[in-house]
Amino acid sequence: MSAALVGIGDAIVLLLFVFLGGMEHGMTVTTGYVLSTAWPFLVTWFVVGGALGVFGPTVLNQPKQAFKTVSLAWLLAGVLGLVIRGFLEQAVPSLPFILVTLGFNYVLLTGWRVALAFVRHKWSH
């Protein structure tokens, strides 16, 4: 699986979070809503994650390295995404929103990336 496909998987995870969150709050979830809500997190994930090497071969093939690198990248990217979103909305996001956003995406991104690295590692040996 190429880094580009992994990036698509990451984007799906982040978009899924927004979609499910909108549904949970009884909102009319449109493509526009999902994209306008998710874009700060998508941009920060790809910029910060890319800079920290989340698409590099070591992270893609070694579960421990995937866990460490994706965890750090999401913490930084998630906080930066929240800052951008807060700036655009001209409001500080609520603490529950911050915790759910950081926690849920952490579990999803890290979980899928560690599982992927585990499978890739096993297949290569």
mmCIF file of C-alpha atoms in Angstrom, residues 8-102:
data_model
loop_
_atom_site.group_PDB
_atom_site.id
_atom_site.type_symbol
_atom_site.label_atom_id
_atom_site.label_comp_id
_atom_site.label_asym_id
_atom_site.label_seq_id
_atom_site.Cartn_x
_atom_site.Cartn_y
_atom_site.Cartn_z
ATOM 1 C CA ILE A 8 -6.572 8.520 1.802
ATOM 2 C CA GLY A 9 -7.230 6.153 4.699
ATOM 3 C CA ASP A 10 -6.208 8.863 7.170
ATOM 4 C CA ALA A 11 -8.512 11.370 5.468
ATOM 5 C CA ILE A 12 -11.393 8.887 5.632
ATOM 6 C CA VAL A 13 -10.821 8.463 9.374
ATOM 7 C CA LEU A 14 -10.886 12.221 9.974
ATOM 8 C CA LEU A 15 -13.927 12.742 7.741
ATOM 9 C CA LEU A 16 -15.724 9.833 9.425
ATOM 10 C CA PHE A 17 -15.250 11.514 12.792
ATOM 11 C CA VAL A 18 -16.939 14.688 11.558
ATOM 12 C CA PHE A 19 -19.727 12.733 9.866
ATOM 13 C CA LEU A 20 -20.458 10.648 12.983
ATOM 14 C CA GLY A 21 -20.227 13.713 15.227
ATOM 15 C CA GLY A 22 -22.733 15.586 13.109
ATOM 16 C CA MET A 23 -25.087 12.604 13.120
ATOM 17 C CA GLU A 24 -24.717 12.217 16.897
ATOM 18 C CA HIS A 25 -25.745 15.849 17.354
ATOM 19 C CA GLY A 26 -28.783 15.487 15.082
ATOM 20 C CA MET A 27 -27.408 17.752 12.378
ATOM 21 C CA THR A 28 -28.152 17.536 8.691
ATOM 22 C CA VAL A 29 -24.823 16.136 7.582
ATOM 23 C CA THR A 30 -23.943 17.300 4.094
ATOM 24 C CA THR A 31 -20.700 17.012 2.180
ATOM 25 C CA GLY A 32 -20.233 20.749 2.658
ATOM 26 C CA TYR A 33 -20.675 20.455 6.416
ATOM 27 C CA VAL A 34 -18.205 17.580 6.682
ATOM 28 C CA LEU A 35 -15.562 19.278 4.539
ATOM 29 C CA SER A 36 -15.922 22.701 6.165
ATOM 30 C CA THR A 37 -15.633 21.185 9.636
ATOM 31 C CA ALA A 38 -12.837 18.734 8.835
ATOM 32 C CA TRP A 39 -10.506 20.809 6.681
ATOM 33 C CA PRO A 40 -8.452 22.368 9.540
ATOM 34 C CA PHE A 41 -7.729 18.877 10.860
ATOM 35 C CA LEU A 42 -6.999 17.442 7.429
ATOM 36 C CA VAL A 43 -4.571 20.232 6.597
ATOM 37 C CA THR A 44 -2.780 20.095 9.934
ATOM 38 C CA TRP A 45 -2.611 16.289 9.824
ATOM 39 C CA PHE A 46 -0.992 16.220 6.398
ATOM 40 C CA VAL A 47 1.385 19.120 7.119
ATOM 41 C CA VAL A 48 2.437 18.104 10.644
ATOM 42 C CA GLY A 49 2.211 14.382 9.970
ATOM 43 C CA GLY A 50 4.162 14.726 6.761
ATOM 44 C CA ALA A 51 6.856 16.755 8.516
ATOM 45 C CA LEU A 52 7.108 14.139 11.275
ATOM 46 C CA GLY A 53 7.291 11.239 8.812
ATOM 47 C CA VAL A 54 3.936 9.490 9.280
ATOM 48 C CA PHE A 55 4.064 8.408 5.633
ATOM 49 C CA GLY A 56 7.629 7.102 5.766
ATOM 50 C CA PRO A 57 8.464 3.412 5.337
ATOM 51 C CA THR A 58 9.487 2.891 8.970
ATOM 52 C CA VAL A 59 6.148 4.181 10.259
ATOM 53 C CA LEU A 60 4.212 2.275 7.604
ATOM 54 C CA ASN A 61 5.946 -1.037 8.405
ATOM 55 C CA GLN A 62 6.806 -1.050 12.112
ATOM 56 C CA PRO A 63 3.955 -1.024 14.645
ATOM 57 C CA LYS A 64 5.987 0.506 17.505
ATOM 58 C CA GLN A 65 7.229 3.321 15.292
ATOM 59 C CA ALA A 66 3.719 3.825 13.901
ATOM 60 C CA PHE A 67 2.376 4.156 17.436
ATOM 61 C CA LYS A 68 5.023 6.665 18.520
ATOM 62 C CA THR A 69 5.035 8.810 15.396
ATOM 63 C CA VAL A 70 1.287 8.857 14.742
ATOM 64 C CA SER A 71 0.603 9.606 18.428
ATOM 65 C CA LEU A 72 2.920 12.607 18.456
ATOM 66 C CA ALA A 73 1.777 13.832 15.047
ATOM 67 C CA TRP A 74 -1.898 13.653 16.008
ATOM 68 C CA LEU A 75 -1.341 15.438 19.313
ATOM 69 C CA LEU A 76 0.350 18.332 17.516
ATOM 70 C CA ALA A 77 -1.921 18.323 14.445
ATOM 71 C CA GLY A 78 -5.086 17.930 16.519
ATOM 72 C CA VAL A 79 -4.249 20.844 18.806
ATOM 73 C CA LEU A 80 -3.264 23.019 15.847
ATOM 74 C CA GLY A 81 -6.490 22.031 14.041
ATOM 75 C CA LEU A 82 -8.497 23.042 17.117
ATOM 76 C CA VAL A 83 -6.680 26.381 17.264
ATOM 77 C CA ILE A 84 -7.413 27.065 13.593
ATOM 78 C CA ARG A 85 -11.051 26.025 13.993
ATOM 79 C CA GLY A 86 -11.415 28.222 17.076
ATOM 80 C CA PHE A 87 -9.844 31.166 15.261
ATOM 81 C CA LEU A 88 -12.178 30.739 12.280
ATOM 82 C CA GLU A 89 -15.229 30.414 14.515
ATOM 83 C CA GLN A 90 -13.954 33.230 16.752
ATOM 84 C CA ALA A 91 -14.614 31.085 19.791
ATOM 85 C CA VAL A 92 -12.642 28.763 22.003
ATOM 86 C CA PRO A 93 -13.940 25.224 21.474
ATOM 87 C CA SER A 94 -15.607 23.725 24.517
ATOM 88 C CA LEU A 95 -13.580 21.340 26.681
ATOM 89 C CA PRO A 96 -15.795 18.346 25.804
ATOM 90 C CA PHE A 97 -15.328 19.091 22.083
ATOM 91 C CA ILE A 98 -11.560 19.351 22.548
ATOM 92 C CA LEU A 99 -11.366 16.083 24.488
ATOM 93 C CA VAL A 100 -13.638 14.147 22.138
ATOM 94 C CA THR A 101 -11.905 15.489 19.030
ATOM 95 C CA LEU A 102 -8.419 14.709 20.290
#
